Coordinates of C-alpha atoms in Angstrom, one line a residue:
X1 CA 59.8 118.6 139.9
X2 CA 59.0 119.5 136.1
X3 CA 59.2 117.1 133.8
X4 CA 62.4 117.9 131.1
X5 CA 61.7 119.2 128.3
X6 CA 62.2 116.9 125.1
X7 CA 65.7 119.0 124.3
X8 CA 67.0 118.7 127.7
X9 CA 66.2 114.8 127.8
X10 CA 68.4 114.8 124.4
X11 CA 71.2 116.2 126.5
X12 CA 71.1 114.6 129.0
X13 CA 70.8 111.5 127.4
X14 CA 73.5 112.0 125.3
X15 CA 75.7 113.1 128.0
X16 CA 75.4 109.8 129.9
X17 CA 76.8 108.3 126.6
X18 CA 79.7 110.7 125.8
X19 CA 81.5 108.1 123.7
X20 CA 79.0 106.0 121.6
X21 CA 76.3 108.6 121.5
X22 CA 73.1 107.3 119.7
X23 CA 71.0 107.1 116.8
X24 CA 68.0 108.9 116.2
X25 CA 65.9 105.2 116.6
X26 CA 68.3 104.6 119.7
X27 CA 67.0 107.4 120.9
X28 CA 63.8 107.8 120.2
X29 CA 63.2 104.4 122.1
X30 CA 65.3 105.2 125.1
X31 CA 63.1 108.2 125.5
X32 CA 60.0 106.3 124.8
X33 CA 59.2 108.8 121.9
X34 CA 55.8 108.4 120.6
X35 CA 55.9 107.5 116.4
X36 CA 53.8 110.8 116.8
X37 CA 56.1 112.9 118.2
X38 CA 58.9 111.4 115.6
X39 CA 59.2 114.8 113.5
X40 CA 59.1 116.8 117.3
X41 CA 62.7 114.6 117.6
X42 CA 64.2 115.0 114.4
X43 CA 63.3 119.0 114.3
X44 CA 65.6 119.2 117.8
X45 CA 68.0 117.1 116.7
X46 CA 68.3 119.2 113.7
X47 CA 68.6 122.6 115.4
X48 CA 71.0 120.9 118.1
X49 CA 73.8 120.3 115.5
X50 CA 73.2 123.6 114.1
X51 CA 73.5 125.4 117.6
X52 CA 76.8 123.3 118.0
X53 CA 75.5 121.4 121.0
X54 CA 75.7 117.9 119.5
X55 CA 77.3 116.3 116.1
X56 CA 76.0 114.1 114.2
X57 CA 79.1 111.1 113.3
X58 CA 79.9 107.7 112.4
X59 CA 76.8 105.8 111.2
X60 CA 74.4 108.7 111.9
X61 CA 75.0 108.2 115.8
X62 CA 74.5 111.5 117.7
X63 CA 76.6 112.7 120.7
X64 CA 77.2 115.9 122.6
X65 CA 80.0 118.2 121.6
X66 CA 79.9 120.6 124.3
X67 CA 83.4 121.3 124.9
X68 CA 85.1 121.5 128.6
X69 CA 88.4 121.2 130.1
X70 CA 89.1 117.8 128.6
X71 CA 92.5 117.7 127.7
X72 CA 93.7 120.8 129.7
X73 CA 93.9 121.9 132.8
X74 CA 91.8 123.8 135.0
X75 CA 91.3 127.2 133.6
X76 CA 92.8 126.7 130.2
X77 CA 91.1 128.7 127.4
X78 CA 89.0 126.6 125.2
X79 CA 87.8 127.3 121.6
X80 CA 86.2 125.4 118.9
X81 CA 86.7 126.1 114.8
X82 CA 88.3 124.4 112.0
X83 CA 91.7 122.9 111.8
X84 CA 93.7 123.1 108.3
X85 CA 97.0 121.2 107.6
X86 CA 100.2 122.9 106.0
X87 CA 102.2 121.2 104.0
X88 CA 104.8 120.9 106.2
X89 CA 103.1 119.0 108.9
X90 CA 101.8 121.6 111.1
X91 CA 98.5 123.0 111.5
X92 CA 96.1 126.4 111.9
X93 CA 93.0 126.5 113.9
X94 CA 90.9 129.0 112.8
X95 CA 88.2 130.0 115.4
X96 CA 84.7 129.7 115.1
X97 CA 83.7 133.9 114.6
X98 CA 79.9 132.6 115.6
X99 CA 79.8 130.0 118.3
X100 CA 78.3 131.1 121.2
X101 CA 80.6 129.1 123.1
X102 CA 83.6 130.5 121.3
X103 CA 81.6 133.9 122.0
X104 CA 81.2 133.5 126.2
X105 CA 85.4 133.4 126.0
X106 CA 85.5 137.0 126.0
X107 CA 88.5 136.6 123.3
X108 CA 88.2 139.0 120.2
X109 CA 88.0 136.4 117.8
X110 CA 88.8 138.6 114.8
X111 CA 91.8 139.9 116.5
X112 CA 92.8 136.1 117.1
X113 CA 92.2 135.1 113.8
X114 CA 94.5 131.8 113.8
X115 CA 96.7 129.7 116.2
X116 CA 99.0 127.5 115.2
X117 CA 99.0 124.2 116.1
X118 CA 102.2 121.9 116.7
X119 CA 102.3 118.3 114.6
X120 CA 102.8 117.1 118.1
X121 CA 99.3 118.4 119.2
X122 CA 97.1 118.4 116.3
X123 CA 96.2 114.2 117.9
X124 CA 93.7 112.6 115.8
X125 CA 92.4 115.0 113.8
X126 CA 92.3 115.7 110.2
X127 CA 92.5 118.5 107.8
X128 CA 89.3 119.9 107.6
X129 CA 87.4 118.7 110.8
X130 CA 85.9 120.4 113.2
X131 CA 87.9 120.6 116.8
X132 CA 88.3 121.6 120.3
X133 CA 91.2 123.1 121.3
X134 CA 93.3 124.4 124.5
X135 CA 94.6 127.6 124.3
X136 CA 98.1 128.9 125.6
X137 CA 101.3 130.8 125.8
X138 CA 104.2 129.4 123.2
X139 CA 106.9 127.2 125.4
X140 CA 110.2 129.6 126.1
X141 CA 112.7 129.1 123.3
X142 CA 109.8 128.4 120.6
X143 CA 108.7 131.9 120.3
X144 CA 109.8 134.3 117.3
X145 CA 106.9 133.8 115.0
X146 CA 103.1 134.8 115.4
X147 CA 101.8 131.4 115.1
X148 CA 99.6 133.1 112.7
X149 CA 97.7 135.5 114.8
X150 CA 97.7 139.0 114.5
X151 CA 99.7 141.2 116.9
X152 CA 96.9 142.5 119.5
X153 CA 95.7 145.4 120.7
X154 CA 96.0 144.4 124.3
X155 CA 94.0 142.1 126.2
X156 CA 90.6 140.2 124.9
X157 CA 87.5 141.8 125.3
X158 CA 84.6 140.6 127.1
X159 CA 83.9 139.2 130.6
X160 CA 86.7 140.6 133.2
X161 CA 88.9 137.3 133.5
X162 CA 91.9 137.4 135.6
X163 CA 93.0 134.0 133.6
X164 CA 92.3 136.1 130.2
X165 CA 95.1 135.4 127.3
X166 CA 96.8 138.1 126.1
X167 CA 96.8 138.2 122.2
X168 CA 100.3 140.2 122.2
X169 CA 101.9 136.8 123.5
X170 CA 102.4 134.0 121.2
X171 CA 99.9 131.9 121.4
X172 CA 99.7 128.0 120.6
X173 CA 96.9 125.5 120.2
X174 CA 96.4 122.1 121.6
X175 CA 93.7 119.9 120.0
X176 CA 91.3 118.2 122.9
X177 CA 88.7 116.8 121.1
X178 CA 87.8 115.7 117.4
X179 CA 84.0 117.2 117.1
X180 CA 83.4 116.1 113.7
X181 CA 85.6 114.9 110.8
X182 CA 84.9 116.5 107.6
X183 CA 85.1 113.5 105.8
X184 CA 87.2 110.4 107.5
X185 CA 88.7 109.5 104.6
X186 CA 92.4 108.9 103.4
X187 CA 93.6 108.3 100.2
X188 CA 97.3 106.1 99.8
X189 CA 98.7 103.3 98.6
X190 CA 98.0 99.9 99.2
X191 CA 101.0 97.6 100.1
X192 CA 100.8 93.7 101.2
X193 CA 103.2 91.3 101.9
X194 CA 102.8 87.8 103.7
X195 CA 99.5 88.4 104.2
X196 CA 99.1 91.7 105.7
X197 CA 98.1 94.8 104.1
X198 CA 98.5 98.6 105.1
X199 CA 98.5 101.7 103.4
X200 CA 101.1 104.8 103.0
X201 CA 99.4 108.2 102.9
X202 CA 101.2 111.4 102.3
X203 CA 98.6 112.9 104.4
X204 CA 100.5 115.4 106.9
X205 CA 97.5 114.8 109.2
X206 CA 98.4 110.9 109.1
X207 CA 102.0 111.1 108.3
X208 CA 102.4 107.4 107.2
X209 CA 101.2 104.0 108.0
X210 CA 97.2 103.0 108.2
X211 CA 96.8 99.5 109.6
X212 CA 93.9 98.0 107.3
X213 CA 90.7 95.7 108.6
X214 CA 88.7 93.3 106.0
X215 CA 88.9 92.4 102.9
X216 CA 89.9 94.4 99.6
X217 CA 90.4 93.7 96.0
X218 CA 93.1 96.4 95.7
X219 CA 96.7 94.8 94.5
X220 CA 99.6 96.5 96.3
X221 CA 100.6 100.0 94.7
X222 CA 97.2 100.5 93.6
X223 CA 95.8 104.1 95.0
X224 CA 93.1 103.5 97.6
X225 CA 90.4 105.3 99.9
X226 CA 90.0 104.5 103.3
X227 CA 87.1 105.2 106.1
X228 CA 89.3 105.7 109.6
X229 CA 87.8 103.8 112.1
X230 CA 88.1 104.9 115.7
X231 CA 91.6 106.0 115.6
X232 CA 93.2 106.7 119.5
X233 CA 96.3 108.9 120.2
X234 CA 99.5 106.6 120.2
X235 CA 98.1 104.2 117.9
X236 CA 98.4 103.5 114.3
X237 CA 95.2 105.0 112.7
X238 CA 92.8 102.0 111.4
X239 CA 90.5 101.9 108.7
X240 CA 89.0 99.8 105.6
X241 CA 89.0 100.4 102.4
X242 CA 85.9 101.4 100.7
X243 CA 87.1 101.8 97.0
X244 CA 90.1 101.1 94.8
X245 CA 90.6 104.0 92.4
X246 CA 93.5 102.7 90.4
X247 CA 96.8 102.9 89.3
X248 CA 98.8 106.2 89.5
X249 CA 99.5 107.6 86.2
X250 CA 95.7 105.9 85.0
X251 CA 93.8 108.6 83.8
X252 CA 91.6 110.4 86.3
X253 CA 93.2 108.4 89.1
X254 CA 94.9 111.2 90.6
X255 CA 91.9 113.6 89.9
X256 CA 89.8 111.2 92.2
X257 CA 92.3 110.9 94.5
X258 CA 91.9 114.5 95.0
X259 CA 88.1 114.8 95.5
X260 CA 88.5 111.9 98.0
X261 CA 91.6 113.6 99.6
X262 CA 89.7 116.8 100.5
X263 CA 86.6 115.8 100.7
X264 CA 84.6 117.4 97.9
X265 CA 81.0 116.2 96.8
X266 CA 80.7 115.2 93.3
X267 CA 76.7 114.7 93.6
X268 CA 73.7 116.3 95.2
X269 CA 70.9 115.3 97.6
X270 CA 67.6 114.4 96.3
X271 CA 65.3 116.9 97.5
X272 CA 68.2 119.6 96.1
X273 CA 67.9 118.2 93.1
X274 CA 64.0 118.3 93.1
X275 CA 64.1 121.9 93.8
X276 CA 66.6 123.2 90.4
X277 CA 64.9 120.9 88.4
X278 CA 61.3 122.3 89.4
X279 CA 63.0 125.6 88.6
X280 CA 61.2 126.9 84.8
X281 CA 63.2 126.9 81.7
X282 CA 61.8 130.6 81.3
X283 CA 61.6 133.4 83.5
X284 CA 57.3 134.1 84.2
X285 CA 55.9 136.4 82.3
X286 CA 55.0 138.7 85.6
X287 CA 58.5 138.8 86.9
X288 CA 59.9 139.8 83.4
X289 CA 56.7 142.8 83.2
X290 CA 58.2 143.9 86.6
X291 CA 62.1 144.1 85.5
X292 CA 64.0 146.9 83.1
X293 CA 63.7 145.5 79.5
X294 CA 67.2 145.3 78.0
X295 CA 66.4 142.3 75.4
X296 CA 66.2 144.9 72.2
X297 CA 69.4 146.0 73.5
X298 CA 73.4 144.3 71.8
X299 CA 74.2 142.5 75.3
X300 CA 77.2 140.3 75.1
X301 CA 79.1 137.8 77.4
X302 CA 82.7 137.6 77.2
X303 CA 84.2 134.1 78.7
X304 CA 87.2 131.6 78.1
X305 CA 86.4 129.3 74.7
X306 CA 85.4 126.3 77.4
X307 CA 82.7 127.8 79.6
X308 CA 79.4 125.9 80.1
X309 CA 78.2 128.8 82.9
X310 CA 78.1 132.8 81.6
X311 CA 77.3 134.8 84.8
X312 CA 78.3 138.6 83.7
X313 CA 77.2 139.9 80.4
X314 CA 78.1 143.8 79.3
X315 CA 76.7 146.4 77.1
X316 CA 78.6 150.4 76.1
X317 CA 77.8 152.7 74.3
X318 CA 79.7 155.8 73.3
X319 CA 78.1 159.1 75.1
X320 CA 78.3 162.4 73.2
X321 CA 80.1 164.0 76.0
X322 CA 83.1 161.7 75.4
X323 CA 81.9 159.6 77.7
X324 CA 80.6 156.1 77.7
X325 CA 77.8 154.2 79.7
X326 CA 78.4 151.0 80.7
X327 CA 75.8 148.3 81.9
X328 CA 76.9 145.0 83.9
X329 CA 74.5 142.5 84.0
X330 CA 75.1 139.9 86.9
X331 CA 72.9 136.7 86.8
X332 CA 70.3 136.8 89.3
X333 CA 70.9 134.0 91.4
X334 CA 68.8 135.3 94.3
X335 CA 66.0 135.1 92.4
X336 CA 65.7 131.6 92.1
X337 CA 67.3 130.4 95.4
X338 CA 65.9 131.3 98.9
X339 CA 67.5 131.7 102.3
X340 CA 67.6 128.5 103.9
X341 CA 65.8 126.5 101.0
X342 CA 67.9 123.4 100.3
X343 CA 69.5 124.7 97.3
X344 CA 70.7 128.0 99.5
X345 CA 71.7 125.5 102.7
X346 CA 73.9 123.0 100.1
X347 CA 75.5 126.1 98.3
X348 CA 76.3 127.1 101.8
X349 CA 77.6 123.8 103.1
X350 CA 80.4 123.8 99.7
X351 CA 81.0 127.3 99.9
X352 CA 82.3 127.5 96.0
X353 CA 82.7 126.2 93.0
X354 CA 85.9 123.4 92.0
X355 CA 87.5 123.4 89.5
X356 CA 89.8 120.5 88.5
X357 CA 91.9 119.9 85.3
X358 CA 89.6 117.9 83.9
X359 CA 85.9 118.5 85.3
X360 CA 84.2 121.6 87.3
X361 CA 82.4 120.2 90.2
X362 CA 79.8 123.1 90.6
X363 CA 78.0 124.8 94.0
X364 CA 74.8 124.5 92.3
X365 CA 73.3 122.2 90.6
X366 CA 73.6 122.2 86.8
X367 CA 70.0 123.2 86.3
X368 CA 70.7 126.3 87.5
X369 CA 74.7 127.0 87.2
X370 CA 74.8 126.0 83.2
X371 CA 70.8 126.7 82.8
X372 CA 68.5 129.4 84.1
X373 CA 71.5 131.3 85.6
X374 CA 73.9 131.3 82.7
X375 CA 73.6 134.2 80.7
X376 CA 73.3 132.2 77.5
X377 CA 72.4 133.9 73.8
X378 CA 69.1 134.0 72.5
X379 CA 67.2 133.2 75.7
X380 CA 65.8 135.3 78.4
X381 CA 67.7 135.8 81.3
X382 CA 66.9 137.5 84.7
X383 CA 69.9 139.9 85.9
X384 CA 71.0 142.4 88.5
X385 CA 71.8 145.3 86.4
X386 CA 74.8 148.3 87.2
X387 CA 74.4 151.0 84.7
X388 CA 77.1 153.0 85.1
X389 CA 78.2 156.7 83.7
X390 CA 81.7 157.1 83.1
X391 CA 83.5 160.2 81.7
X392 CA 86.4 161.0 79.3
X393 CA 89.0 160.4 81.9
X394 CA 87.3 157.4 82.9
X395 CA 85.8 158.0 86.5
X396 CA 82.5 156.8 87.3
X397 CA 79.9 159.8 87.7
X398 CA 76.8 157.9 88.3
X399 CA 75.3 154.5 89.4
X400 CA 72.2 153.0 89.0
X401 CA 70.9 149.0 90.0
X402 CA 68.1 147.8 89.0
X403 CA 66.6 144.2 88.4
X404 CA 66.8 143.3 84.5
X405 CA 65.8 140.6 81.7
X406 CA 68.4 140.7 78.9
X407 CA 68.4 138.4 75.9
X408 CA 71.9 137.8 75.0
X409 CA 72.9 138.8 71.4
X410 CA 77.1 137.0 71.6
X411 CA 78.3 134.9 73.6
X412 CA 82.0 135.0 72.3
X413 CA 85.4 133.9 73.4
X414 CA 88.5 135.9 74.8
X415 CA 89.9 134.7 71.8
X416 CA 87.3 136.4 69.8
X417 CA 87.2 139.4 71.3
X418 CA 90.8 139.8 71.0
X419 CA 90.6 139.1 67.0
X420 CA 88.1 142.0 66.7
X421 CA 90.3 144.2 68.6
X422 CA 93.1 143.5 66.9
X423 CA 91.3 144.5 63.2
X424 CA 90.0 140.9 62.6
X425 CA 87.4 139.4 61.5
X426 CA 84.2 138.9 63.8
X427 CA 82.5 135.5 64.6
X428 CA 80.7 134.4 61.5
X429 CA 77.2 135.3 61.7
X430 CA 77.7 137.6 64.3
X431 CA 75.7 141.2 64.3
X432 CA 76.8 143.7 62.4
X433 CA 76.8 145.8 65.1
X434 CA 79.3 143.4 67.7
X435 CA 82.9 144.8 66.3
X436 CA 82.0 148.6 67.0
X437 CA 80.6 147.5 70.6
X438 CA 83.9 145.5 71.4
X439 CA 86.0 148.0 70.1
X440 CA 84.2 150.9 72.2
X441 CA 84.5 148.7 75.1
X442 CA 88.0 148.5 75.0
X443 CA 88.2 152.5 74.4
X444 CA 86.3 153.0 77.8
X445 CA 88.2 150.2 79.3
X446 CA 91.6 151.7 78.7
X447 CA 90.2 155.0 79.7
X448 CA 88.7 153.2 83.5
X449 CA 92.3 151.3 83.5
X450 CA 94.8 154.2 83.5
X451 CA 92.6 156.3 85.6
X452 CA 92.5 153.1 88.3
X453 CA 96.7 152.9 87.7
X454 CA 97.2 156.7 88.4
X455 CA 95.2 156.4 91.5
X456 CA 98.0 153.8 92.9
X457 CA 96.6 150.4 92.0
X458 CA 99.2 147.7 91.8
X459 CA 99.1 145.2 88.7
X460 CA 99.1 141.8 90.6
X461 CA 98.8 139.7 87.3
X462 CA 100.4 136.2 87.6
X463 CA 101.1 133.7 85.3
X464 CA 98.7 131.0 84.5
X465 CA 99.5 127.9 83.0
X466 CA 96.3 125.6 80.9
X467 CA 97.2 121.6 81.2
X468 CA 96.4 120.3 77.7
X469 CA 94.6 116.8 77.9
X470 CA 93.5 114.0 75.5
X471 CA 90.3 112.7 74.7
X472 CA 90.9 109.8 77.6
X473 CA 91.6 112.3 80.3
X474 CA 95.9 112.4 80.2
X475 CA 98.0 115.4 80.5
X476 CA 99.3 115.9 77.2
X477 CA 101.1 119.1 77.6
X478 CA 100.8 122.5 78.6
X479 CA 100.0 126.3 77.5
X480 CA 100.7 129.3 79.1
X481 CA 97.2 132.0 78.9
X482 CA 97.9 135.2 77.7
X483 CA 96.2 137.6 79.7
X484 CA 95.2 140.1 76.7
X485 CA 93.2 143.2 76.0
X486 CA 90.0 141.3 75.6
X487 CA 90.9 140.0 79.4
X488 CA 91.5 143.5 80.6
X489 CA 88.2 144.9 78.9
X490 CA 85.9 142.5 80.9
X491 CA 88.2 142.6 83.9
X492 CA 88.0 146.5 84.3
X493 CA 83.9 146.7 83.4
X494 CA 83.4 143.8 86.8
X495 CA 85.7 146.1 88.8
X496 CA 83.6 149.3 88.0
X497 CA 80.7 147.8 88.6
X498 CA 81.9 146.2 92.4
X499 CA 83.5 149.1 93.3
X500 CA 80.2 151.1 92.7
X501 CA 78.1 148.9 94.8
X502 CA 80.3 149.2 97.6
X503 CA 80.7 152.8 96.8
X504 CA 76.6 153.0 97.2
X505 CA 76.9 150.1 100.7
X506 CA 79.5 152.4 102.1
X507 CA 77.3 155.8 101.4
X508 CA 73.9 154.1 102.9
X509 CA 75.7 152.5 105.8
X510 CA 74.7 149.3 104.5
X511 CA 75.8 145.8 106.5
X512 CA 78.0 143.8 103.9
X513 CA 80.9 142.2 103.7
X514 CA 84.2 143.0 101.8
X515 CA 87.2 142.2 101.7
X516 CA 90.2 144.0 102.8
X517 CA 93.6 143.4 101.7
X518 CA 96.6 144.4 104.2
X519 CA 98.8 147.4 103.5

């Protein structure tokens, strides 16, 4: 018989140990893995988490996450995705579009698009982790709403299964298995008395009481975060706590309570830091040579009086015709972040930027979000470039993309902008040249804006409230944000320019993604 292969020896290995898994070192002895063969190990470990076979959890310990019919019966319709909390104490699961195992259902996933999932059923599992669930039909009497699916077309598509769900039924979820926590950490309130501590979370996933283990400093009220240990269906959920952030109504308390709450990363790994800070100040002579020169040109940004990071910049000019031309320069990201470099695989893994009241914890590293990539003045800057033509009546009549270096001459504020168009004065120092460019901007802007209005688009704007705060980090008082002309004037030149690459995706038959609204 052959000998396994050093995947399937993972497996199986793993599969003998479905509860405690194992650590790399674990298993690397327990497979009597040559120190040789070490990086063989850690390379399939790697791509076994990232085909979804195993997950890596509590103290690094590996175990498989192949999901079957635990939980549900014989034939019940299993999935695996994401599980997300509303505030009333229920759940979504939203399905895993590229699992393969997800994908061997047969079920159109898109046409699925989310379950709901009972308080009752969601078991262990948090908001945010990764699950297993058991899919079925609604009990009688608790139908009436779609549970958050969409109404089908009919039946799933794919293999010919007599047991197939119908997505025109409602449809519940069951939660069999927690695959991997997003975090495993709680934030609440510490609370002793004769000797015994616990702590209250308003987390709907935990819905009250954690039973504490160890040692703490925290005094009772104090706001806490705690590390759930193994926590079993039934039972109050156990944990320790791993840091004291203070007293509510401190200042930043509740702001750290947040980023512990939901899990978002406030630093970066190592080797992602390595990478933006080996990123050059200044864009190589070469790839400048190569781009369309626009830094002779009156390029501005237009952002709110407190951004650090300027990714759009603009440029118009008035056309004899009556018409204007427009360019959009976008910062060129791509340039300096690869597919599947450790920059591209982090930015992946946090999906956006945060922003807080107080702080902006960014996607990429500041090196890059608030240096090379920010559109600042009087440097060089690498750009994707739209120029666009656009008549009298404000339609778009031509397009054209190229890659661009720009040198910033303005970087002013909403509020600045606004001042010139309203017959101000201009930033002191400023060109000469600024307050006839703003002011033609806003001419072509208006011109782009009713033409967009009598082709039926709806005015969505909502109102948008800035939380003043003092110099220690304490909410002070409040501001509503006016959203202007000088608002309107970028917002229509970003909306040209989008709808002219997808005009250009759509016209080459181009893969990309957009987003659709419903009627």
């Amino acid at each position: 018989m052959a000998k396994p292969s050093l995947r399937d020896s993972i497996l199986n290995f793993l599969r003998s140990k479905p509860d405690q898994g194992a650590t790399r070192s674990q298993l690397a002895k327990q497979l009597a893995i040559h120190p040789n063969q070490r990086s063989k190990l850690r390379k399939h470990l790697a791509q076994l988490v990232e085909d979804g076979r195993i997950v890596q959890g509590r103290k690094n310990a590996y175990r498989i996450a192949e999901v079957g019919n635990k939980g549900g019966k014989s034939g019940d319709t299993q999935l695996v995705g994401a599980l997300k909390f509303h505030p009333k104490g229920h759940a979504f699961f939203y399905p895993d579009l590229t699992d393969k195992r997800n994908l061997e259902t047969g079920i159109d996933l898109v046409e699925l698009d989310r379950v709901q999932v009972t308080r009752h059923d969601t078991a262990t599992a948090l908001d945010g982790d990764r699950v297993a669930v058991t899919l079925g039909k609604a009990p009688a009497g608790r139908q009436g709403g779609r549970g958050g699916q969409r109404k089908g077309k009919g039946k799933g598509k794919g293999k010919a299964d007599p047991k197939q769900l119908d997505l025109s039924d409602e449809l519940r979820a069951k939660v069999s298995q927690v695959l991997e926590r997003r975090s495993g950490r709680v934030v609440g309130t510490y609370h002793k008395k004769s000797g015994f501590g616990w702590v209250e979370s308003e987390d709907k996933a935990i819905g009250g009481r954690i039973d504490i283990d160890g040692d703490t400093t925290a005094s009772s009220g104090q706001l806490v975060v705690v590390d759930l240990g193994n926590w079993q269906k039934g039972q109050n959920p156990r944990g320790r706590i791993i840091e004291v952030l203070g007293w509510p109504g401190d200042p930043g308390v509740d702001m750290e309570g947040v980023i512990h709450r939901y899990g978002i990363a406030t630093t970066f790994p190592e080797e992602v830091l390595a990478e933006a800070r080996a990123v050059p100040e200044e864009p190589k002579a070469e790839e400048i040579k190569r781009r369309d020169d626009w830094r002779d040109r009156l390029v501005i940004t237009i952002d709110p009086a407190d951004a650090k990071d300027h990714d759009d910049a603009i440029w118009v000019e008035a056309n004899k015709d009556g018409g204007w031309t427009l360019a959009v320069h976008i910062a060129d990201v791509s340039h300096y972040i690869k597919p599947d470099s450790p920059m591209d695989k982090e930015a992946v893994r946090r999906g956006n930027s945060t922003y807080l009241v107080d702080r902006v914890l960014p996607m990429l590293p500041v090196e890059l979000s608030n240096g090379i990539c920010s559109l600042k003045p009087d440097v060089n800057r690498l750009t994707k470039c739209a120029t666009l033509k656009v008549n009298a009546k404000g339609k778009v009549v031509h397009a054209k993309f190229t890659d661009a270096v720009i040198h910033s001459r303005a970087k002013i504020s909403y509020e600045q902008a606004q001042t010139i168009l309203d017959g101000g004065k201009p930033p002191k120092g400023s060109d000469p040249k600024l307050v006839p460019l703003v002011k033609e901007a806003w001419k072509m802007a208006s011109a782009l804006r009713r033409l967009r209005f009598a082709q039926g688009a709806l005015d969505l704007e909502m109102s948008e409230t800035k939380v003043q705060l003092d110099d220690k980090g304490r909410a002070i008082g409040y501001e509503p944000v006016v959203h202007t002309e000088s608002h309107q004037l970028v917002e229509e030149c970003m909306l040209a320019a989008n709808e002219a690459v997808a005009k250009v995706l759509r016209e080459q038959r181009r893969p990309a993604i957009y987003r659709v609204h419903e009627d």
